C-alpha cells in the first residue's frame, strides 16, 4: 500500500486524467449513485405501500403516490445502471485515446528506447497492455469506490439527521465496511499477489520448457522428470492462492457480519424512533428494506482494492517512460540530388562503459552508387553500424558524413536521404496500395502500380480478388516472407532516397528465393548507395566492397574479387558457400 | 450448459451432492431470514416495544449467518474440486504433449499449447469455482422460495410464477440475441484494438519513411473510431443485464401494488404480504447472478472445450514395440515401406508425405534435400517418431521395418533413445548450460561434460562466462547466439555416444558464413560411426554425405549415392543443385 501511495504521488499517467472530460465523468458517477438510490428507494416505497395498505386506508388514492414512485424507481434502476455503464465505458475509452496518443508520442521521441526494445523483447506489446490495465483500474476500482463512498455518505447524513448518535454508529460501521476492511485487505493481499505473480512467471517458464522442448524430453526418455518439472512451482502457487482464497472468504464473511450489524441497528432504530404513531410506524419496513440493495454498492469496493497491486506494475512502467533528450547539432538541409558520398570516419561505439566496444576505428567511404556488404557473427555490431549511419545513435568518437555534413545535423532530412529495409519489414494492416504509398504520399496510383510491377508482384496482386486493395493483414501475414520483402522494396523505390540500408533482408529464405530476391534488389537499386548486412555469401558478387566484422574489429575487407584472389580464408568460405 | 465430458472426470458427483445439500440449507436460511425479519418488522409496525423483537432479531441474525456460512462452505468444496480437477486436466494435457509431442504442437501451435496449459487451466479453475454454484443456486433457491411464498400467499406466488418465465424468456431473446450480435461485431473490434500495437511496432518503419510525427494524429483518430465502435457494441451487449434488471425491479413494483390492493380490501394480513415482498428480490437474485457472471464464465467454458478437445485426440499407441536391447550399429537397417502421412487426419485430400520408401543401413550419411516446403522436415520428424504415418489397413502395420521387425511408426521409446535430434533452432531449457548439455544423460560426470564441451568447441565461450557451465540460459537466462545454441546441442550429442544416430534439420541455415564454417569443422568428427540424417538446402554439406534423398511436394523424387545422382543428366537433383548454385562467378 505504501508502495502504491508513493507511486501515485509521482504519477502522471492516472491522476491527471481524472480531471479530463469532467462532464462525462460526473455524469457517469451521478448515474452510478442514482442507480443505488433507485434500488434502495424501490424497496423503501414498496415497503411503505405494504405497511400503509395494512392500515386499511379507505381509498387506493392514499397509496397512489407511492405506487407511482415505485414504478418510477423500478424503471429508474435498470435505466440508470445501463446509462452508467455506457457513460463510464465511454469516459474510459476517451481517456484511452488520449493515453495512446501520449504513449505513441513518448515512444516516437525516444530513438534510444527502440534500441533497448530490440534487446528486451516485446516491450511494446506490454506497454499497450498496460493501457488496457489502466482501463480496468478505472472501471473496477476507482468508479465503484467513489460511488460506494458517496452512497455511504448519503446514508449517514440521512440517518444522522434523525439521530446523531445513530448516525455516528452507522458511520463507524461504514468506516469498517468500506474503508478499514478494504485497506487491511490490500495490505495483506498486496505482497501475496506479487509473490503469486512471480511464481506464475516461473511456472510459465517450466511449462514453456515442457511444451517447446517436448521432442527433446521424448528423445531423452525422461518421462518422470517431464511430469515433475512444473510440480514444485504449482504446489507453491496453490499454497499461496489457497491462503488468498481463505483470506477472501473470511473477509467476505466479516463484511456480511458488519452488514448484518447495519441491518439490526436499523431494525432497532426504527423500533425506537418510529413507533410513536401509526403514521410513523408505516415507515418501519421502508427504512429497513432500503438498506439491503445497498450491499451491491459496498461489496465491490474490497474486491477493487485487492486488485490495486495488479495495476501497480503497469502504472510504474508507464511513469518510468521518460524520453531521454538527445542533443543534436543545429539541423541543416541537403538536397538528396546533391548526394555525392557517404563517409564513415574513425567510428568508435560502445553502448555504455560496461559493455564491450562494438565498433572500433571503422573507416569507409562510399561514393554515390557504390555498394558495401557487411558480414560477421551475431553480436558484432552490424545492426549498430546501421543505426550509427542513420544517426539514431551517437558514436563516442568519429563521425558519419553525408558529403561534408555530419549525419546528426541532417535528422530532419533523414527520410529523404536514407531508406531502410530490414529482415522483417513492417507492413501496416491496410491495403497494399496504402502500404506502398507510404514511401511517397504524393505518388499517383499509376506510380504505385509501376513500382509493384518492377518488384515483380504485378501478376500476383492482380490475381487476388481485391487486387491492389487487398489488405495485408496483421504484420503482413497475408503474404510470404519473400513477397513481404518485395512489397517493402516497392515502398523504398517510391521513397527514392539515394542511400539504401539493407539489414539481412533475405535471412530465413531458401537459396533459390534468396538469389532471385537479391538480383531484383540490386537491379532496381543499381543507382543507389547500398550498405547491406548479410550472413552468408549468396549474392556477394553484386557488391563493390565486403567487410567482415569480428568482435570490435575488422577481420578482412576489400573488393570481393580481390579477396577471392588474395585471401585464403575468404576463398575457403566462398568455396564452402558455393557447395 | 456444462460440458458432458466433465462427468467422466472423477469427483464431480460427490461434489455436486454436497453443493446440493448446502444450497438447500442456504435456501432454507434465506427463507428463515426473511421470515424473522418480517416478524420483527410487523411487531415494530404494531408499535410493540423493542423487547418483543429480540427473539426475531436473534433468529434473523442466525439465519443470515447460516446463509453466509453455507456460501463459505460451498466455496471451500468447489475450490477443492476446481483445484483437483484443473490439476488433473493439466497433467493429462502435459502427458498428451509428451506422447504425441510434435504432432500435437504442429496442430495446435506451441504458443497456444503453453497458453492453454497455464492461462487456459486458470480460466477453467475459475469456471469450476463459479459455474456449479451459480447453476445450483438458480435451480434450487428460487424453487424453495416460491414454495414458501405459495404457502404464505397464493396470490404473490402466482404473480412471481407468471413473471419468472417471462424474465427467462426475455433474458434469452434479448440477452442472447444481443450476445450474438456482439459476437459478430467482435472481430472488427479486435482489429481496431490491434491497430495500436500495430502502430507501435511499426514506429521504426514510420520513422524510416519520415511519417512518424504525422502519424500521431492517426493513432488518436483510430483510437476514437475504436471507442465509437466499442460503444455501439456495448449498447447492445449490456442489454441482457438491462432486461434482467428491468423485469425484476418492475415485478417487485408490481408485486407491491397487488399486495397493497389486497391489503386495502382486507383479503390479506400484513405478515404474508411483507414476507413476499422481502423474498421477491431473493427469488430473482440467483438468475441475476447467473446473468451477470455469464460473460465471466465464457472464457473458462471455451478453455475447457479447448482442453477437452485436445485430450480427445487419439494418442499414439504401441510405443514399446522395440525391445530394450535394441542398439543401432554398423549392421542395422531401417526400411520405409511406401508409407503416407498427413498432419491433419480430418482433411482427406491433404496428404503431406506420399509413398515414402527407402532403406538405410549402418553408419550411412544421408542428405535430405529439396526446396522450402518440399517435406524435408516432415520426413525427418517422421523418422524421429514425432509424426506417425497413416496405417495402410488395420492388419497391415509395416510402415517401417527395423532390423527385420515390422513397425507401424517410429514413435518407439527405445528407437528414440538411439538418436540425437538437432533442429535449426535447438531449444534451450531454462537451466544451466551444464544441465542443458546433460539433458539426455543427467547422470553424466563433470569430466564427461567438460570433454563434450571441448569437442563441441564451447570451451572458449564457457571460459569467458563468469559462472562458466553454471550460467543460466533459456527463458529469463543469458541470451545465447544461434551458433552457441547449436554447439550446446552438439555437446549433448557428443556426451551421449550410445546414441548412434544423428538427425539434423537445417542446423546452419540461419548462421553467418564464418560461424557455419567453424561449426562444420566441429560437426565432421561427430559423424564418424553414426548414421547421419541431414535435411538441408545448403549444398556444401553434400560433400560430407554418401547418400541423397531428393524431396519435392511431399514425395521422394530421386534417391541414391551422391556421385550417381550427379551423373544423371535430367534428374531433379541436377536441376535443384544447378538452380541453387546459380550466380555470377567472381
XYZ file of C-alpha atoms in Angstrom, chain B:
586
model
C -24.644 -25.520 -20.125
C -21.987 -27.885 -18.780
C -19.731 -29.962 -20.973
C -20.924 -33.557 -20.571
C -17.366 -34.830 -20.824
C -16.815 -33.360 -17.341
C -18.835 -36.138 -15.787
C -16.238 -38.621 -16.964
C -13.697 -36.966 -14.658
C -13.724 -38.186 -11.051
C -15.139 -36.303 -8.092
C -17.889 -34.299 -9.729
C -20.859 -36.312 -8.440
C -19.809 -36.211 -4.795
C -19.044 -32.501 -5.050
C -22.412 -31.814 -6.587
C -24.207 -33.786 -3.849
C -22.555 -31.584 -1.243
C -23.327 -28.446 -3.220
C -26.970 -29.516 -3.488
C -27.258 -30.128 0.266
C -25.588 -26.828 1.157
C -27.637 -24.879 -1.387
C -30.751 -26.448 0.120
C -29.730 -25.311 3.605
C -28.870 -21.909 2.186
C -32.331 -21.645 0.604
C -33.982 -22.540 3.902
C -31.779 -19.987 5.707
C -32.848 -17.315 3.199
C -36.487 -18.119 3.933
C -35.878 -18.044 7.692
C -34.013 -14.769 7.362
C -36.984 -13.174 5.576
C -39.455 -14.833 7.926
C -37.912 -13.481 11.125
C -37.117 -10.091 9.628
C -40.799 -9.782 8.714
C -41.781 -10.865 12.215
C -39.617 -8.094 13.715
C -40.934 -5.509 11.265
C -44.559 -6.459 11.864
C -44.003 -6.070 15.599
C -42.496 -2.630 15.059
C -45.387 -1.730 12.780
C -47.731 -2.783 15.559
C -45.718 -0.344 17.713
C -44.691 -3.048 20.149
C -41.633 -2.357 22.365
C -38.125 -3.455 21.419
C -38.123 -6.378 23.864
C -40.767 -8.197 21.780
C -38.403 -8.108 18.809
C -35.428 -9.752 20.499
C -36.145 -13.372 19.543
C -36.972 -12.440 15.971
C -33.803 -10.323 15.612
C -31.613 -13.096 17.015
C -33.182 -15.690 14.734
C -32.922 -13.305 11.772
C -29.220 -12.786 12.529
C -28.715 -16.521 12.959
C -30.363 -17.296 9.620
C -28.369 -14.554 7.920
C -25.111 -16.002 9.255
C -26.127 -19.568 8.408
C -26.786 -18.464 4.848
C -23.317 -16.997 4.504
C -21.681 -19.947 6.242
C -23.261 -22.120 3.549
C -21.764 -19.866 0.874
C -18.390 -20.139 2.577
C -18.529 -23.933 2.784
C -19.645 -24.207 -0.825
C -16.681 -22.075 -1.830
C -14.299 -24.401 0.006
C -15.793 -27.539 -1.514
C -15.917 -26.144 -5.039
C -12.423 -24.712 -4.765
C -11.127 -28.109 -3.730
C -12.860 -29.727 -6.664
C -11.732 -26.980 -9.056
C -8.116 -27.300 -7.948
C -8.147 -31.056 -8.089
C -9.794 -31.272 -11.487
C -7.780 -28.495 -13.121
C -4.575 -30.191 -11.930
C -5.806 -33.455 -13.345
C -6.553 -31.780 -16.666
C -3.121 -30.136 -16.722
C -1.390 -33.449 -16.007
C -3.323 -35.167 -18.766
C -2.624 -32.305 -21.132
C 1.116 -32.497 -20.479
C 1.032 -36.256 -20.829
C -0.638 -35.809 -24.180
C 2.061 -33.318 -25.156
C 4.763 -35.782 -24.137
C 3.337 -38.721 -26.022
C 2.108 -37.003 -29.160
C 4.788 -34.324 -28.985
C 5.473 -32.567 -32.243
C 2.297 -33.810 -33.878
C 0.206 -32.120 -31.236
C 2.265 -28.979 -31.387
C 2.019 -28.854 -35.167
C -1.753 -28.979 -34.946
C -2.345 -26.694 -32.017
C 0.625 -24.330 -32.227
C 3.219 -24.037 -29.485
C 2.149 -20.659 -28.185
C -1.399 -21.834 -27.880
C -0.436 -25.004 -26.007
C 1.527 -23.071 -23.386
C -1.335 -20.591 -23.051
C -3.842 -23.409 -22.701
C -1.708 -25.206 -20.109
C -1.337 -22.073 -17.974
C -3.989 -19.410 -18.625
C -6.482 -21.899 -20.016
C -6.236 -24.081 -16.913
C -6.557 -20.995 -14.706
C -9.705 -19.995 -16.564
C -11.075 -23.493 -16.152
C -10.288 -23.364 -12.442
C -12.239 -20.111 -12.091
C -15.012 -21.531 -14.214
C -15.399 -24.560 -11.934
C -15.453 -22.234 -8.951
C -18.268 -20.153 -10.420
C -20.428 -22.261 -12.642
C -21.691 -25.004 -10.305
C -22.539 -22.589 -7.507
C -24.433 -20.340 -9.924
C -26.320 -23.130 -11.627
C -27.322 -24.872 -8.413
C -28.357 -21.584 -6.812
C -30.528 -20.943 -9.827
C -32.065 -24.415 -9.760
C -32.713 -24.756 -6.042
C -33.165 -21.400 -4.301
C -35.990 -19.829 -6.383
C -37.800 -23.163 -6.128
C -37.668 -23.277 -2.310
C -38.522 -19.582 -2.039
C -41.588 -19.880 -4.282
C -42.925 -22.881 -2.308
C -42.710 -20.842 0.875
C -44.377 -17.838 -0.782
C -47.252 -20.036 -2.038
C -47.697 -21.312 1.464
C -47.870 -17.760 2.786
C -49.800 -16.123 -0.035
C -51.067 -17.850 -3.157
C -51.602 -14.505 -4.851
C -47.909 -13.478 -4.528
C -46.879 -16.939 -5.605
C -48.937 -16.664 -8.782
C -47.541 -13.224 -9.642
C -43.959 -14.421 -9.264
C -44.657 -17.675 -11.083
C -46.003 -15.739 -14.035
C -43.116 -13.278 -14.082
C -40.328 -15.849 -13.784
C -40.701 -17.480 -17.213
C -41.160 -14.042 -18.752
C -37.853 -12.915 -17.234
C -36.120 -16.007 -18.556
C -37.759 -15.664 -21.939
C -36.709 -12.051 -22.308
C -33.279 -12.809 -20.993
C -32.948 -15.384 -23.740
C -34.470 -13.278 -26.513
C -32.778 -10.004 -25.684
C -29.685 -11.230 -23.947
C -28.550 -13.982 -26.201
C -29.677 -12.279 -29.379
C -27.646 -9.277 -28.250
C -24.759 -11.585 -27.428
C -24.922 -12.977 -30.928
C -24.800 -9.523 -32.463
C -21.965 -8.547 -30.135
C -20.010 -11.644 -31.112
C -20.333 -10.746 -34.742
C -19.057 -7.246 -34.108
C -16.239 -8.583 -32.016
C -13.986 -9.484 -34.938
C -13.920 -5.975 -36.333
C -13.384 -4.610 -32.892
C -10.330 -6.771 -32.188
C -8.887 -5.476 -35.438
C -9.184 -1.906 -34.221
C -7.679 -2.661 -30.846
C -4.744 -4.367 -32.557
C -4.139 -1.282 -34.619
C -2.476 0.476 -31.722
C 0.077 -2.254 -31.093
C 0.491 -2.396 -34.846
C 1.391 1.279 -34.998
C 3.781 0.980 -32.033
C 5.548 -1.941 -33.692
C 5.644 -0.080 -36.981
C 7.045 3.053 -35.378
C 10.581 2.288 -36.576
C 9.332 1.842 -40.139
C 7.300 5.040 -39.893
C 10.433 6.835 -38.777
C 12.383 5.475 -41.731
C 9.657 6.772 -44.006
C 9.556 10.160 -42.269
C 5.895 9.698 -41.340
C 6.129 9.076 -37.610
C 5.298 12.594 -36.404
C 2.219 12.966 -38.547
C 1.040 9.505 -37.633
C 0.323 10.632 -34.063
C -2.985 12.180 -35.147
C -3.848 8.968 -36.917
C -3.243 6.967 -33.735
C -5.688 9.195 -31.891
C -8.301 9.096 -34.621
C -8.209 5.344 -34.947
C -8.497 5.034 -31.194
C -11.556 7.274 -31.287
C -13.044 5.101 -34.040
C -12.377 2.159 -31.798
C -14.195 3.903 -28.976
C -17.214 4.612 -31.132
C -17.469 1.084 -32.400
C -16.947 -0.313 -28.898
C -19.757 1.874 -27.638
C -22.021 0.621 -30.430
C -21.271 -2.954 -29.464
C -21.642 -2.257 -25.787
C -25.024 -0.607 -26.196
C -26.353 -3.930 -27.377
C -24.130 -6.254 -25.372
C -25.304 -4.963 -21.986
C -28.966 -5.088 -22.980
C -29.243 -8.550 -21.435
C -28.338 -7.234 -17.992
C -30.691 -4.353 -18.590
C -33.566 -6.687 -19.442
C -32.977 -8.793 -16.345
C -32.860 -5.749 -14.102
C -35.891 -4.237 -15.752
C -38.098 -7.252 -15.205
C -37.000 -7.959 -11.682
C -37.453 -4.386 -10.446
C -40.744 -3.988 -12.281
C -42.090 -7.237 -10.910
C -41.210 -6.050 -7.405
C -43.090 -2.810 -8.113
C -45.981 -4.830 -9.494
C -45.963 -7.166 -6.517
C -46.029 -4.199 -4.139
C -49.088 -2.809 -5.962
C -51.066 -6.055 -5.950
C -50.201 -6.795 -2.328
C -51.165 -3.222 -1.414
C -54.552 -3.652 -3.089
C -55.129 -6.970 -1.344
C -54.224 -5.410 1.995
C -56.559 -2.440 1.417
C -59.564 -4.590 0.719
C -58.682 -6.695 3.743
C -58.230 -10.005 1.965
C -54.736 -10.451 3.365
C -52.921 -9.790 6.652
C -49.613 -7.858 6.788
C -47.215 -10.715 7.517
C -47.628 -12.784 4.310
C -47.641 -9.632 2.205
C -44.448 -8.248 3.710
C -42.620 -11.571 3.666
C -43.495 -11.982 -0.030
C -42.094 -8.552 -0.784
C -38.895 -9.269 1.151
C -38.429 -12.599 -0.591
C -39.121 -11.286 -4.103
C -35.547 -9.935 -4.654
C -34.148 -13.194 -3.251
C -36.288 -15.078 -5.737
C -34.674 -13.235 -8.655
C -31.161 -12.926 -7.222
C -29.774 -16.304 -8.418
C -30.822 -15.730 -12.006
C -29.443 -12.197 -11.945
C -26.155 -13.506 -10.578
C -26.049 -16.078 -13.305
C -26.742 -13.454 -15.958
C -24.052 -11.129 -14.585
C -21.428 -13.862 -14.495
C -22.382 -15.303 -17.832
C -19.618 -13.445 -19.622
C -17.089 -14.199 -16.907
C -17.727 -17.911 -17.349
C -17.434 -17.862 -21.135
C -13.628 -17.763 -21.158
C -13.463 -20.731 -18.829
C -16.058 -22.614 -20.804
C -14.161 -22.107 -24.053
C -10.853 -23.016 -22.434
C -12.400 -26.192 -21.044
C -13.704 -27.040 -24.517
C -10.216 -26.491 -25.990
C -8.571 -28.690 -23.370
C -11.094 -31.489 -23.666
C -10.760 -31.357 -27.456
C -7.010 -31.772 -27.185
C -7.439 -34.632 -24.712
C -9.933 -36.309 -27.032
C -7.399 -36.543 -29.833
C -6.055 -40.038 -30.280
C -2.743 -40.652 -28.567
C -0.022 -42.720 -30.136
C -0.399 -46.383 -29.212
C 2.194 -49.142 -29.202
C 5.204 -47.057 -28.203
C 7.015 -50.020 -26.688
C 7.301 -52.399 -29.646
C 11.075 -52.106 -29.936
C 12.890 -54.134 -27.290
C 15.175 -52.667 -24.606
C 18.177 -54.439 -26.071
C 17.893 -52.608 -29.428
C 21.028 -50.752 -30.479
C 21.763 -49.207 -33.823
C 25.119 -50.466 -35.122
C 27.057 -50.906 -38.346
C 24.816 -53.827 -39.390
C 21.429 -52.321 -38.590
C 18.895 -51.497 -41.278
C 15.799 -49.363 -41.363
C 13.356 -49.642 -44.260
C 10.441 -47.348 -45.020
C 7.740 -49.315 -46.819
C 5.749 -46.963 -49.083
C 4.054 -45.040 -46.278
C 1.818 -41.977 -46.456
C 1.422 -39.301 -43.813
C -0.960 -36.461 -43.146
C -0.782 -33.802 -40.458
C -4.490 -33.301 -40.229
C -6.463 -36.556 -40.402
C -9.726 -34.606 -40.930
C -8.569 -33.333 -44.288
C -8.615 -36.402 -46.508
C -7.256 -34.565 -49.525
C -4.134 -33.198 -47.944
C -1.510 -35.944 -47.876
C 1.739 -34.410 -46.628
C 4.061 -37.290 -47.417
C 3.273 -39.707 -50.237
C 4.632 -43.167 -50.897
C 7.864 -42.801 -48.970
C 10.235 -45.721 -49.269
C 13.974 -46.187 -48.771
C 16.421 -48.397 -46.921
C 19.108 -47.051 -44.596
C 21.817 -49.135 -43.068
C 24.749 -48.918 -40.740
C 26.600 -45.655 -40.483
C 25.395 -44.112 -43.737
C 25.485 -40.333 -44.158
C 22.179 -39.345 -45.720
C 21.291 -35.877 -47.017
C 17.642 -34.946 -47.449
C 17.428 -32.034 -49.863
C 14.668 -30.056 -51.544
C 13.143 -26.594 -51.708
C 11.322 -24.984 -48.787
C 8.048 -26.771 -48.228
C 9.074 -29.936 -50.075
C 8.634 -32.096 -46.958
C 12.227 -32.433 -45.695
C 11.359 -31.555 -42.097
C 8.193 -33.630 -42.163
C 10.176 -36.671 -43.255
C 12.786 -36.101 -40.575
C 10.098 -35.652 -37.906
C 8.522 -38.913 -39.014
C 11.856 -40.700 -38.657
C 12.165 -39.161 -35.198
C 8.742 -40.588 -34.310
C 7.189 -37.158 -33.720
C 4.758 -37.760 -36.572
C 3.059 -41.047 -37.286
C 2.277 -42.333 -40.797
C -1.199 -43.465 -41.769
C -1.941 -47.133 -41.268
C -2.415 -48.813 -44.625
C -5.081 -51.155 -43.290
C -5.980 -52.347 -39.817
C -3.930 -55.508 -40.227
C -1.067 -54.215 -42.350
C 1.088 -52.242 -39.970
C 4.546 -52.419 -41.512
C 5.202 -48.792 -42.418
C 8.752 -49.424 -41.241
C 10.971 -52.450 -40.876
C 13.694 -52.032 -38.266
C 16.225 -54.878 -38.186
C 13.540 -57.184 -39.551
C 10.828 -56.063 -37.120
C 7.680 -54.548 -38.684
C 6.608 -51.265 -37.029
C 3.577 -49.053 -37.658
C 5.518 -45.911 -36.684
C 8.843 -44.852 -35.163
C 7.416 -43.269 -32.024
C 9.169 -46.093 -30.177
C 10.688 -45.250 -26.826
C 13.701 -47.491 -27.475
C 14.230 -46.179 -31.002
C 14.109 -42.594 -29.726
C 16.817 -43.434 -27.185
C 19.127 -44.171 -30.117
C 19.297 -40.746 -31.753
C 20.121 -37.112 -31.131
C 17.955 -34.539 -32.880
C 19.386 -31.135 -33.751
C 16.904 -28.700 -35.278
C 17.521 -25.293 -36.857
C 16.834 -23.573 -33.542
C 17.693 -26.006 -30.731
C 15.513 -25.401 -27.717
C 17.458 -24.386 -24.619
C 15.817 -25.151 -21.290
C 15.672 -22.507 -18.593
C 18.520 -24.101 -16.701
C 22.321 -24.084 -16.534
C 24.478 -24.777 -19.591
C 25.655 -27.971 -17.868
C 22.083 -29.195 -17.324
C 21.281 -28.445 -20.952
C 24.288 -30.452 -22.114
C 23.410 -33.326 -19.772
C 19.821 -33.363 -20.942
C 19.969 -36.858 -22.473
C 22.256 -38.164 -19.725
C 21.554 -36.354 -16.442
C 23.899 -38.777 -14.628
C 26.984 -37.736 -16.678
C 30.056 -36.749 -14.670
C 31.630 -33.317 -14.724
C 34.665 -34.666 -16.555
C 32.469 -36.128 -19.295
C 30.653 -32.798 -19.660
C 33.990 -30.973 -19.885
C 35.140 -33.337 -22.622
C 31.911 -32.783 -24.581
C 32.284 -29.010 -24.166
C 35.752 -29.168 -25.675
C 34.668 -31.363 -28.574
C 31.712 -29.103 -29.339
C 34.034 -26.078 -29.463
C 32.346 -24.424 -26.493
C 35.411 -24.288 -24.222
C 36.394 -20.671 -25.011
C 32.854 -19.449 -24.737
C 32.276 -21.196 -21.397
C 35.589 -19.883 -20.073
C 34.512 -16.340 -20.932
C 31.426 -16.648 -18.700
C 31.642 -15.591 -15.067
C 29.635 -18.623 -13.915
C 31.055 -20.981 -16.532
C 28.947 -24.091 -17.040
C 26.624 -22.976 -14.236
C 25.456 -19.979 -16.309
C 21.699 -19.964 -16.714
C 20.409 -19.912 -20.270
C 16.985 -20.170 -21.872
C 13.943 -18.145 -20.842
C 14.970 -15.487 -18.363
C 18.623 -16.526 -18.575
C 21.567 -15.241 -20.552
C 20.921 -14.655 -24.222
C 22.798 -17.106 -26.458
C 23.643 -16.656 -30.118
C 22.358 -19.163 -32.663
C 25.855 -20.604 -33.154
C 26.391 -21.194 -29.432
C 22.959 -22.798 -29.104
C 23.940 -25.220 -31.893
C 27.149 -26.016 -30.066
C 25.270 -26.777 -26.854
C 23.061 -29.171 -28.829
C 26.191 -30.727 -30.347
C 27.760 -31.122 -26.914
C 24.622 -33.003 -25.924
C 25.219 -35.398 -28.810
C 28.968 -35.725 -28.071
C 28.156 -36.553 -24.453
C 25.851 -39.420 -25.303
C 27.925 -41.663 -27.557
C 25.449 -44.524 -27.077
C 23.154 -42.745 -29.475
C 24.440 -43.865 -32.831
C 22.028 -41.891 -34.976
C 22.180 -38.128 -35.613
C 19.302 -36.207 -37.126
C 19.884 -32.635 -38.276
C 17.214 -30.275 -39.552
C 18.829 -27.273 -41.304
C 21.266 -26.768 -38.436
C 23.255 -23.959 -40.063
C 20.820 -22.268 -42.450
C 20.382 -19.140 -40.341
C 24.005 -18.756 -39.214
C 26.540 -16.396 -40.693
C 29.078 -17.953 -43.008
C 32.033 -17.900 -40.613
C 30.058 -19.433 -37.760
C 28.757 -22.027 -40.186
C 32.268 -22.776 -41.371
C 33.575 -23.189 -37.828
C 30.595 -25.276 -36.809
C 31.044 -27.560 -39.774
C 34.585 -28.305 -38.658
C 33.196 -29.242 -35.237
C 30.478 -31.438 -36.655
C 32.503 -33.504 -39.078
C 34.283 -35.649 -36.406
C 30.896 -36.358 -34.793
C 29.644 -38.021 -37.993
C 32.105 -40.887 -37.659
C 30.412 -44.183 -36.703
C 26.991 -42.629 -36.771
C 24.001 -42.915 -39.035
C 23.541 -39.287 -40.111
C 20.254 -37.919 -41.448
C 20.728 -34.358 -42.600
C 17.944 -32.164 -44.024
C 19.378 -29.067 -45.678
C 19.353 -26.711 -48.614
C 22.952 -25.646 -48.040
C 24.580 -27.700 -50.759
C 28.126 -27.742 -49.377
C 27.036 -30.406 -46.894
C 26.665 -32.852 -49.784
C 30.438 -33.318 -49.761
C 30.190 -34.973 -46.356
C 27.337 -37.260 -47.405
C 27.218 -40.520 -49.293
C 23.512 -40.879 -49.988
C 20.895 -38.307 -51.040
C 17.127 -38.295 -50.815
C 15.606 -35.555 -53.005
C 12.167 -34.353 -51.902
C 9.575 -32.468 -53.901
C 5.919 -31.826 -52.990
C 5.975 -34.432 -50.212
C 7.428 -37.170 -52.364
C 10.851 -38.680 -52.867
C 11.633 -37.847 -56.494
C 15.142 -39.232 -56.607
C 17.489 -41.087 -54.271
C 20.876 -42.754 -54.435
C 24.594 -42.189 -53.832
C 25.664 -38.559 -54.391
C 28.080 -39.367 -57.215
C 25.471 -41.427 -59.031
C 22.793 -38.723 -58.878
C 25.211 -36.074 -60.067
C 25.722 -38.152 -63.221
C 22.054 -38.340 -64.153
C 21.551 -35.500 -66.648
C 17.798 -34.878 -66.351
C 17.279 -35.700 -62.699
C 15.684 -33.493 -60.095
C 18.974 -33.498 -58.152
C 20.826 -31.920 -61.032
C 18.094 -29.341 -61.623
C 17.912 -28.401 -57.967
C 21.638 -28.084 -57.366
C 22.154 -26.061 -60.524
C 19.316 -23.734 -59.605
C 20.745 -23.253 -56.123
C 24.255 -22.617 -57.407
C 23.058 -20.112 -59.964
C 25.162 -16.967 -59.556
C 27.778 -14.901 -61.224
C 31.293 -16.221 -60.711
C 33.901 -13.953 -59.208
